[in-house]
Coordinates of C-alpha atoms in Angstrom, one line a residue:
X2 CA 0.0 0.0 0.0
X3 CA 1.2 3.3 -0.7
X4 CA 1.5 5.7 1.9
X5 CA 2.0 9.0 -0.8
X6 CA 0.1 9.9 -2.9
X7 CA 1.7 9.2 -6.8
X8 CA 2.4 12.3 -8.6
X9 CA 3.4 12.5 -12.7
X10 CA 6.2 14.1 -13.7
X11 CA 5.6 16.6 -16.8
X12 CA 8.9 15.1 -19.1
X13 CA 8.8 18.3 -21.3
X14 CA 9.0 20.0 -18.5
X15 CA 10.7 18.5 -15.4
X16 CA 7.6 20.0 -13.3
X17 CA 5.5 17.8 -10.9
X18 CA 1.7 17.5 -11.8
X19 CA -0.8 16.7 -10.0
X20 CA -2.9 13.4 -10.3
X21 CA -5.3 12.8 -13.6
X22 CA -9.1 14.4 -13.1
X23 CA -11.9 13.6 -14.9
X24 CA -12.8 16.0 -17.7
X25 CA -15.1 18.5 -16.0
X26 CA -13.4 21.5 -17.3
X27 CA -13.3 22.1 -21.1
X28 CA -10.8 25.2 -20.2
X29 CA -8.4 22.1 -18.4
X30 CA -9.6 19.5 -20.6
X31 CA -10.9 20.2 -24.1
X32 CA -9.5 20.5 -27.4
X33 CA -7.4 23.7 -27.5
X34 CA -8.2 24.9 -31.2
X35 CA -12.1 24.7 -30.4
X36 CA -11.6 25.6 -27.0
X37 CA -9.6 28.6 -27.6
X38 CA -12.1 29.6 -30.9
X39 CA -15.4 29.1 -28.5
X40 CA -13.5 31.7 -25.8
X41 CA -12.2 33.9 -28.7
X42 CA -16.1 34.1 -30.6
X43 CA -17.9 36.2 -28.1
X44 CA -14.7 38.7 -28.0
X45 CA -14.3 38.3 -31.4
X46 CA -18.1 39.5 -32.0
X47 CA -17.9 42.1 -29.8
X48 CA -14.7 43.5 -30.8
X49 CA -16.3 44.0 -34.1
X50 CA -18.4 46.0 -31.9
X51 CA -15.8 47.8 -31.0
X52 CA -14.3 48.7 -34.5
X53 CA -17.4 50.3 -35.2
X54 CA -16.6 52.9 -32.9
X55 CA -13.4 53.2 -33.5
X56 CA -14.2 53.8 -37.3
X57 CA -17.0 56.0 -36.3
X58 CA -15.3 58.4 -33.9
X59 CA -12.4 58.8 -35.8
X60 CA -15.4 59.7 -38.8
X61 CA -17.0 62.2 -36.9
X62 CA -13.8 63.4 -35.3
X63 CA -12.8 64.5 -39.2
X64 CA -15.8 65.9 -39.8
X65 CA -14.7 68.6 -37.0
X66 CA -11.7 69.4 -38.9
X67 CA -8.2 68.1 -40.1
X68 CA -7.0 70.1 -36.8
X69 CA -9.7 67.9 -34.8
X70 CA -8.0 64.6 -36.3
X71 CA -4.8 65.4 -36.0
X72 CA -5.5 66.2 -32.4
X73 CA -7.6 62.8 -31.8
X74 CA -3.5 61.4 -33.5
X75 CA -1.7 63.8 -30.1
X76 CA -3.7 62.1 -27.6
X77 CA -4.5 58.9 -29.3
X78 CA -1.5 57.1 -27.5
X79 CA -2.2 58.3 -24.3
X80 CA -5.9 56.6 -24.5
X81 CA -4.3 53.5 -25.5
X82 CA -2.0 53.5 -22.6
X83 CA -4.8 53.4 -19.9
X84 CA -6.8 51.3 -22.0
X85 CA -4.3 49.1 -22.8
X86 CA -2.4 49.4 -19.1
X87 CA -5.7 48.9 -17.5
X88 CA -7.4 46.0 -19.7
X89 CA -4.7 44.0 -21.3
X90 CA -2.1 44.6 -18.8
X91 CA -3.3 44.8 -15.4
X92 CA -6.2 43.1 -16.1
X93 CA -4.6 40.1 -17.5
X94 CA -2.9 40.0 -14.2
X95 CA -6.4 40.3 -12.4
X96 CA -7.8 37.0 -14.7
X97 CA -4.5 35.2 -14.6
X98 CA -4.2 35.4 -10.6
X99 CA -8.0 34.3 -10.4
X100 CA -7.7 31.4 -13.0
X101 CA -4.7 29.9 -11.2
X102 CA -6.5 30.1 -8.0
X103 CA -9.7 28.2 -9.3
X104 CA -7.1 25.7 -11.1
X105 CA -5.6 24.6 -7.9
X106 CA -9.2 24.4 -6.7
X107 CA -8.8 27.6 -4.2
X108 CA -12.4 29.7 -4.4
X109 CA -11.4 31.4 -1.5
X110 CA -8.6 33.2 -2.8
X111 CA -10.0 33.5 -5.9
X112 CA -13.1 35.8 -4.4
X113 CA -10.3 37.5 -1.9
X114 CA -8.5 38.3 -5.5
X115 CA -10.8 40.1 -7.1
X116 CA -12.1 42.1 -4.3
X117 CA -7.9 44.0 -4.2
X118 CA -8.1 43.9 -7.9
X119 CA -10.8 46.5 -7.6
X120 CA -8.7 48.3 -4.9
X121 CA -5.9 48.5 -7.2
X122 CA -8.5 49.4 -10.0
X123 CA -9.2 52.8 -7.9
X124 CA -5.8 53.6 -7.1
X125 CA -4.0 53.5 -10.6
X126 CA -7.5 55.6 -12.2
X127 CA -6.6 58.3 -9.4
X128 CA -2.9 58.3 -10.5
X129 CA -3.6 58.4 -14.2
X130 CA -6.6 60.9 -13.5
X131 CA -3.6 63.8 -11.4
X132 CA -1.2 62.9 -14.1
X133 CA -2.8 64.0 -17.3
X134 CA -5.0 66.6 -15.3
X135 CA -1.1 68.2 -14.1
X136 CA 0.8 67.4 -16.7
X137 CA -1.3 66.8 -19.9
X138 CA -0.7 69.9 -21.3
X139 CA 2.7 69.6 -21.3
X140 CA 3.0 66.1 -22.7
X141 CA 0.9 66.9 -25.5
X142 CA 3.3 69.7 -26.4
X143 CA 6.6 67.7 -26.2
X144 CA 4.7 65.7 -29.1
X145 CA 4.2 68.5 -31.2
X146 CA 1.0 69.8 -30.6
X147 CA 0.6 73.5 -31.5
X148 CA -2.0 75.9 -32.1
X149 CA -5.6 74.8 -32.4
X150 CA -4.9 71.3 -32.9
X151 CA -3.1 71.5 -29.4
X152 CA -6.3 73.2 -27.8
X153 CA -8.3 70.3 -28.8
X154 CA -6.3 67.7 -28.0
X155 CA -6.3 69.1 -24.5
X156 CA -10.0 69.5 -24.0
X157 CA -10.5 65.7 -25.5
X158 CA -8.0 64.7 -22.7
X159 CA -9.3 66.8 -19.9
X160 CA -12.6 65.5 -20.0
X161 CA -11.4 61.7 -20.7
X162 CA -8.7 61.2 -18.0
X163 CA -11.1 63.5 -15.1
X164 CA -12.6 59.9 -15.4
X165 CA -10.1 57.7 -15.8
X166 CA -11.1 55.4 -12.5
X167 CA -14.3 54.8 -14.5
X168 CA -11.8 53.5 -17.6
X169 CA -9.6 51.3 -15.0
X170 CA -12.5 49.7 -12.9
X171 CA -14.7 48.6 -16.1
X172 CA -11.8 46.9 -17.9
X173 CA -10.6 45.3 -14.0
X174 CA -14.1 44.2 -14.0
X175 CA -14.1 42.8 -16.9
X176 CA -10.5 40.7 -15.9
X177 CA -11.9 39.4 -13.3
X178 CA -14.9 37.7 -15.3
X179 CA -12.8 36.4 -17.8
X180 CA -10.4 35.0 -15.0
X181 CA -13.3 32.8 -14.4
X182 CA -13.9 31.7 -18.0
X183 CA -17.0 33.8 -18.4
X184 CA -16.2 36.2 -21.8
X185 CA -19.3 36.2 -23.3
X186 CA -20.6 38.9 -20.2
X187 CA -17.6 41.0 -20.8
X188 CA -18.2 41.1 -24.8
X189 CA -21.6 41.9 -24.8
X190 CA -20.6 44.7 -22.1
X191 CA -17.9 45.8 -25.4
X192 CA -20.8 45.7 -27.7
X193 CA -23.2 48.0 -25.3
X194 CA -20.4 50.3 -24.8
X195 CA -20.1 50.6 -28.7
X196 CA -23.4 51.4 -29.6
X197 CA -23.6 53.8 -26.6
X198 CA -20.4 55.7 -27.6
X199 CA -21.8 55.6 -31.4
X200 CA -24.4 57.2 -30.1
X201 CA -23.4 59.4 -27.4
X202 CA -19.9 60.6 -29.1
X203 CA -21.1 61.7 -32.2
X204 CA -24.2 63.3 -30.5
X205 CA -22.2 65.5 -27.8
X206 CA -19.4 65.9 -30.5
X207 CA -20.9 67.0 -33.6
X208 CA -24.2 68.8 -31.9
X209 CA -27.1 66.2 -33.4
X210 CA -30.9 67.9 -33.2
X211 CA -31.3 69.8 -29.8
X212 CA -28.2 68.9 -28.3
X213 CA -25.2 71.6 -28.9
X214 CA -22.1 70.9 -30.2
X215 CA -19.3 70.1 -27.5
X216 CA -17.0 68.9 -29.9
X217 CA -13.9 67.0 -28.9
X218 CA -15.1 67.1 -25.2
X219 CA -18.3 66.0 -26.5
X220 CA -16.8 62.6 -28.1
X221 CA -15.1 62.2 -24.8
X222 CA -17.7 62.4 -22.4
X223 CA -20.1 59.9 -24.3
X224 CA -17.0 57.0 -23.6
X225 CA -17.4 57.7 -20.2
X226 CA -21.0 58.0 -19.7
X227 CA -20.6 54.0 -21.7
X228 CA -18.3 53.0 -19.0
X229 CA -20.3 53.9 -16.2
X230 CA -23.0 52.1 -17.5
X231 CA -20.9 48.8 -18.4
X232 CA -19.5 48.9 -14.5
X233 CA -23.5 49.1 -12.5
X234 CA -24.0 45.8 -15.2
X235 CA -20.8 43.8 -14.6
X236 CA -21.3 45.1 -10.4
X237 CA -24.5 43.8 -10.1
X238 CA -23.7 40.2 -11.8
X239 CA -20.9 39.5 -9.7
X240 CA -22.2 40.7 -6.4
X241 CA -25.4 39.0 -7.2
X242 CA -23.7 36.2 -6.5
X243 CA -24.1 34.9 -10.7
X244 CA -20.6 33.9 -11.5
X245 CA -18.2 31.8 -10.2
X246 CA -17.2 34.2 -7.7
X247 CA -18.1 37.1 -5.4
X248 CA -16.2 40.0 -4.4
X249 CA -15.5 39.9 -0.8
X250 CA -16.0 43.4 0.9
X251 CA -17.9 42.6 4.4
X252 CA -15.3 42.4 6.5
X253 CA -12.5 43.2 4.1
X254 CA -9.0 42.5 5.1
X255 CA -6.0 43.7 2.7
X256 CA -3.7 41.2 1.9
X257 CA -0.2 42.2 0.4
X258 CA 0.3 38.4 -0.8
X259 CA -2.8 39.1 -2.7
X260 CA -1.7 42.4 -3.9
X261 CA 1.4 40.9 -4.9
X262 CA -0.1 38.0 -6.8
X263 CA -1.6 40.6 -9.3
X264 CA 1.0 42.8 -9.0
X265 CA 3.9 40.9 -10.0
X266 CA 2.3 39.9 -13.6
X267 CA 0.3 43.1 -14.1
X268 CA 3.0 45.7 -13.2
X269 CA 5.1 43.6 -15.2
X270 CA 2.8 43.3 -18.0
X271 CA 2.1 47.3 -17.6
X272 CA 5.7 48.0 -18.7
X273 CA 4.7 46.1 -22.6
X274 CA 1.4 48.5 -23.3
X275 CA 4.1 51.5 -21.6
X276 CA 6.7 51.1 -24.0
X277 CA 4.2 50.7 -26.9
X278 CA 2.9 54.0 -26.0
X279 CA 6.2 55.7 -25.5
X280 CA 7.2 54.1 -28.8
X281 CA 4.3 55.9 -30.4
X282 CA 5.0 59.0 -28.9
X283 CA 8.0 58.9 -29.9
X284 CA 7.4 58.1 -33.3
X285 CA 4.3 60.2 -33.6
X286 CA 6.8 63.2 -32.9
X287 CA 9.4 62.3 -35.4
X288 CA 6.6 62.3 -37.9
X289 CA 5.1 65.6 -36.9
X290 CA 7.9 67.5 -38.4
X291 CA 6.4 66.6 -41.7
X292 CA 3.3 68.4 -41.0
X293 CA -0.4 67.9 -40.6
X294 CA -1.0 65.5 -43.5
X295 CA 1.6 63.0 -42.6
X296 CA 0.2 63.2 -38.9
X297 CA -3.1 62.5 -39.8
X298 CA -2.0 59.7 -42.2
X299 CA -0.3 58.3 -39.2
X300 CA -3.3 58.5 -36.5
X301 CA -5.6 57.0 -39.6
X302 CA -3.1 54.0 -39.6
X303 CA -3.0 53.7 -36.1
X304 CA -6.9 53.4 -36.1
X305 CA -6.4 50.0 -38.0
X306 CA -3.8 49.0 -35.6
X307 CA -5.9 49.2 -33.0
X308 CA -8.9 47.8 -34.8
X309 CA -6.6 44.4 -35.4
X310 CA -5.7 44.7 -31.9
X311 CA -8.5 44.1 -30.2
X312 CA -8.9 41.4 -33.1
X313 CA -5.5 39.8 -31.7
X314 CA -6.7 40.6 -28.4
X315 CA -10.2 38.7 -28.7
X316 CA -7.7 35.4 -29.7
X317 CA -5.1 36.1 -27.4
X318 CA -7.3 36.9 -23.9
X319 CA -9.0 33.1 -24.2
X320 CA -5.7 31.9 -23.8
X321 CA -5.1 33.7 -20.4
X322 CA -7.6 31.5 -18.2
X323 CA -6.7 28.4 -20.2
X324 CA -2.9 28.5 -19.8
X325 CA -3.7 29.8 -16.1
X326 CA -6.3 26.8 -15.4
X327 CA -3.7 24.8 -16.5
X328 CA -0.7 25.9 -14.5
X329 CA -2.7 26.4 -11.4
X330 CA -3.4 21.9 -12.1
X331 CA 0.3 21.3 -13.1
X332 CA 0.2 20.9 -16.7
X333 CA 2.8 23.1 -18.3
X334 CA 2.8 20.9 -21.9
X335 CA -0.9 21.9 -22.0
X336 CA -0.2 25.5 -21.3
X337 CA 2.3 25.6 -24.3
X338 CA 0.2 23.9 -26.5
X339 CA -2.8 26.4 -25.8
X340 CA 0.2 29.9 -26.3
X341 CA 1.6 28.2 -29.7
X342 CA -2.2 27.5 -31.1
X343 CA -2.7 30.7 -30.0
X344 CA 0.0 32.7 -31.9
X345 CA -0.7 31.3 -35.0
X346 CA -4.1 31.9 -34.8
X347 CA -3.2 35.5 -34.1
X348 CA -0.8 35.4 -37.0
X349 CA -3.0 34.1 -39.7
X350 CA -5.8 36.2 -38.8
X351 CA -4.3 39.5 -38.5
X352 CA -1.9 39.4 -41.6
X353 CA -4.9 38.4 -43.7
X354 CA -6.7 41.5 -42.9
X355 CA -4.2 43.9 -42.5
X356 CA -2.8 42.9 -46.0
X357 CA -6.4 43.1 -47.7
X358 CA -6.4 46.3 -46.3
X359 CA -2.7 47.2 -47.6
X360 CA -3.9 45.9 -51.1
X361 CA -6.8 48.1 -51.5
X362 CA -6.7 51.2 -48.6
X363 CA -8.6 53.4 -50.2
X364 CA -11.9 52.5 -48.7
X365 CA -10.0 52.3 -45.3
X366 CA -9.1 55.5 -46.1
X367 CA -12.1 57.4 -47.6
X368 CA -13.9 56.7 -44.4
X369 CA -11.8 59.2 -42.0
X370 CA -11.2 62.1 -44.4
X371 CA -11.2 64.2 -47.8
X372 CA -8.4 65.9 -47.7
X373 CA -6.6 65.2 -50.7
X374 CA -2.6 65.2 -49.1
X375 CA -4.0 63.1 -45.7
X376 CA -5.2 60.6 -48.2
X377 CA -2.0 60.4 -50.2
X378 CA 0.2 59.9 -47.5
X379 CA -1.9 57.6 -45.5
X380 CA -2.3 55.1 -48.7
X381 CA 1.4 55.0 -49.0
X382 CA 1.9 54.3 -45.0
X383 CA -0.7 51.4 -45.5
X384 CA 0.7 50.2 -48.3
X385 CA 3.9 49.9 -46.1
X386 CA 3.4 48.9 -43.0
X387 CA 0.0 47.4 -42.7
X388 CA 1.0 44.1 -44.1
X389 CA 3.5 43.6 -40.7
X390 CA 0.3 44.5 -38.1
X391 CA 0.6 40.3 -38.0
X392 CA 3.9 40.3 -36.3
X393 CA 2.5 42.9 -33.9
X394 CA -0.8 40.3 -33.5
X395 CA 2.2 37.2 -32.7
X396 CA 3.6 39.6 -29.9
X397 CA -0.1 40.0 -29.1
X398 CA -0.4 36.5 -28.3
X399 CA 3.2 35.9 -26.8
X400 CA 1.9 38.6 -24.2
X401 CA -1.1 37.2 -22.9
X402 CA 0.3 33.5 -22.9
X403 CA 2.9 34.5 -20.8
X404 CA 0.4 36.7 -18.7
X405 CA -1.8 33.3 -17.8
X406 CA 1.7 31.8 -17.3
X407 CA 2.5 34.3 -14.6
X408 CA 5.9 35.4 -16.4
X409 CA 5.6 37.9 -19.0
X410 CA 9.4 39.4 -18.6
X411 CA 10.1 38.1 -22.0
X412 CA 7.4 40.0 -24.3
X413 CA 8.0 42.7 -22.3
X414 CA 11.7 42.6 -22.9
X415 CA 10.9 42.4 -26.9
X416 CA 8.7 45.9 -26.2
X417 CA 12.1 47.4 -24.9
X418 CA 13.8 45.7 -28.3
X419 CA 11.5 47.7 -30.9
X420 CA 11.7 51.0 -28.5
X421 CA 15.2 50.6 -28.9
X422 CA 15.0 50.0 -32.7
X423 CA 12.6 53.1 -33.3
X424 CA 14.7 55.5 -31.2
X425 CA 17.9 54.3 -32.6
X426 CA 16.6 54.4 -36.3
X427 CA 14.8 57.4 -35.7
X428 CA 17.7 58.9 -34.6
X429 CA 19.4 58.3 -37.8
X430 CA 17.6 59.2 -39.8
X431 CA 16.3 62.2 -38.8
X432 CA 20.3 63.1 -38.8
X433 CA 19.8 61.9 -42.3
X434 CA 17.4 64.2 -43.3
X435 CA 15.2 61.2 -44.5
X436 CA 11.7 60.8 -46.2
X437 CA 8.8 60.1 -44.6
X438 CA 8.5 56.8 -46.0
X439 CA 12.0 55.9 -44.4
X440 CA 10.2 56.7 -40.9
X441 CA 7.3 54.3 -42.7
X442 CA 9.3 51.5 -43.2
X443 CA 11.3 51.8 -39.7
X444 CA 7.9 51.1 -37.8
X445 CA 7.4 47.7 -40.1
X446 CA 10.9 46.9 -39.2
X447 CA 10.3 47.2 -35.7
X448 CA 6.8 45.1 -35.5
X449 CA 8.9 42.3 -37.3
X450 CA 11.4 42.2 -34.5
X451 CA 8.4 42.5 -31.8
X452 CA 6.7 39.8 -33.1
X453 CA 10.0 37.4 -33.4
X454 CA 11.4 38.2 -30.7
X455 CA 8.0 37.8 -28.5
X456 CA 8.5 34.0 -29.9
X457 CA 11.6 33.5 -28.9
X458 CA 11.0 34.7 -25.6
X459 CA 8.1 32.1 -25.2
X460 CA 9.8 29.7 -26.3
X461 CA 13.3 29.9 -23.9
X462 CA 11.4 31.3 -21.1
X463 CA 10.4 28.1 -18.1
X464 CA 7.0 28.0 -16.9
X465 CA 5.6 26.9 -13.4
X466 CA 8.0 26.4 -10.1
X467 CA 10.9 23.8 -11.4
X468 CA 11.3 21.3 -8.5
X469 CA 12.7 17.6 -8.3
X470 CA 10.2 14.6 -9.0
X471 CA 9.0 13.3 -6.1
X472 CA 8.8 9.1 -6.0
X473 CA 6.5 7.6 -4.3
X474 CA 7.0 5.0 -1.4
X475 CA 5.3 1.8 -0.8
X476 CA 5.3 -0.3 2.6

């Protein structure tokens, strides 16, 4: 008779798993491709949602003026950087953390979890909210912004950040369902927010019937009036007691461990969406020497990137309770499978779309503005880099793998590698006195290494606690 209890030995690995379970868990024990495309659909669908409003804001933002979209291409970056700091980041910490609880079968935790991932939700919205309320001025005029399109991008950001703890608890919220395995809630939240900022942006922006035109303000306030509405709806279902877990607040006690089991993949992770932003900034000010048009061009560009990025995200964020499921149960081989199918889904997907749109951008184009120049240069900077958005998808992929892994220090270490690459090659060749299109074809350069690079980093980096098999006695 045994007194132990046997435990496998992961060969890929060297890791100790746990004992077989039955199949009760499609996210443990299903097929990965169909597992992974039945998490990725609802995202997927509501993600579409979401391009709709990208496309329309950035419609009705040029209908307010070149000046209005060249200012919407200023503070673009900084948008992305709480949404994608706050969501993909941070968040991706809140549902990894939670999804390796429930894998090694701890509810408690998992309810303790999500109750500091709110906490921290309400902290970093305060920090961002001072910081651009201080300093956004100033930030926006280290990247070029002068003259009227300066004043707008400032009143679009004044209005936006003042509620930037409504931006950090919806997307928290939202990490914490998917932690569980529950995406569908948080899509359809996407697709309410869409039709509401559809409706509400253009309204307040462009002064539709009775209601006065706010204009850049206008556009801003209808995202946050979405958000507000998306948190009471995602509150009420988990404190309702419908999901897998509740929030614990009666009797609250703050736990650092907790803290820190967030912390140490979403800060992390933070420093990925971080350097993106400070890449774009970057970049966004090398190419403002070259004037309005090119500017626009690049913010009009950047619109698709972002629209395949929540594509790539829709894939990528199934893979973060799957991969954490199955560390939390000891089963690192499954976990690789599930970032490796993911990648390529990412790949595939992304590169076909982005290089339909390369081939033919002129009704990509056509929908943001007239202006003859901004549609000139922004065809030529889709032609050019648009095709290599599916090496920025890979890295997409890379990131949250690692993120349900618990170790995303690789992908964030690629992040530093294309920062490095668009300040060094910015640097020569602004000393160059080069083209635009040189700048162009620096930024396609730099998603290639990203998305290699991300790979790699996957690939060499060990995941789970490495300890020595333990053998069994008998008696």
């Amino acid at each position: 008779m045994t007194t132990g209890r046997r435990q496998q030995v992961d060969k890929k690995e060297g890791l100790l798993s746990p004992p077989p379970r039955p199949a009760a868990n499609p996210l443990l024990d299903g097929p990965i491709l169909r597992t992974l495309l039945s998490l990725a659909w609802p995202n997927a669908f509501a993600f579409s949602a979401g391009t709709l409003v990208a496309i329309a804001e950035t419609s009705y933002i040029g209908k307010l003026g070149i000046e209005a979209l060249a200012a919407m291409a200023l503070v673009f970056p900084c948008v992305m950087l709480t949404m994608s700091m706050s969501g993909a980041a941070m968040g991706g910490g809140v549902s990894s953390a939670i999804a390796r609880a429930l894998g090694a079968g701890d509810r408690d935790r998992a309810e303790s979890l999500a109750t500091h991932a709110l906490l921290i939700a309400v902290f970093f919205g305060l920090v961002f909210m001072l910081g651009m309320l201080i300093g956004g001025r100033q930030l926006l005029e280290l990247l070029g912004g002068r003259g009227d399109v300066l004043a707008q991008a400032v009143a679009y950001s004044q209005v936006y950040f003042g509620g930037a703890v409504l931006t950090w608890l919806v997307n928290i919220l939202a990490g914490v369902l998917r932690g569980t395995g529950n995406m569908k809630l948080p899509s359809l939240m996407i697709v309410n927010s869409a039709i509401l900022q559809i409706i509400l942006g253009g309204t307040l922006g462009l002064g539709l019937g009775p209601v006065p035109q706010f204009g850049m303000p206008g556009v801003a306030t209808g995202s946050l009036i979405a958000y507000s509405v998306n948190i009471a709806v995602m509150s009420w279902y988990l404190f309702s007691g419908r999901g897998r877990i509740v929030p614990r607040l009666h009797g609250l006690r703050v736990e650092w461990a907790l803290f820190a089991d967030i912390l140490k993949v979403g800060v992390v992770a933070c420093f990925s969406p971080l350097q993106n932003t400070l890449t774009n900034l970057i970049f966004t000010h090398m190419l403002a020497v070259f004037g309005t048009t090119v500017l626009a061009a690049y913010g009009i560009g950047a619109r698709l990137e972002y629209v395949l990025a929540t594509i790539a995200f829709s894939v990528a964020v199934g893979a973060v309770p799957m991969i954490g499921l199955a560390i939390g149960a000891g089963r690192i081989a499954r976990a690789r499978r599930v970032a490796w199918t993911t990648g390529l889904v990412a790949l595939i997907a992304i590169g076909a779309l982005a290089s339909a749109i390369a081939a033919v951008p002129g009704p990509w184009v056509s929908l943001f503005t007239d202006d003859a120049g901004a549609r000139d240069a922004s065809r030529q900077y889709l032609t050019m880099v648009a095709p290599f958005y599916a090496f920025s998808g890979l890295a997409s992929a890379m990131y949250f793998s690692s993120q349900g892994a618990g170790n995303v220090v690789g992908p964030v270490l690629a992040q530093t590698a294309r920062l490095i690459t668009i300040v060094a090659g910015g640097w020569w060749l602004a000393a160059q006195s080069a083209a635009a299109t040189s700048f162009f074809a620096l930024n396609a350069t730099s998603m290639i290494a990203l998305g290699i690079l991300s790979g790699v980093a996957v690939a060499l980096t060990r995941w789970g606690p490495r300890k020595k098999p333990v053998v069994s006695s008998a008696t």
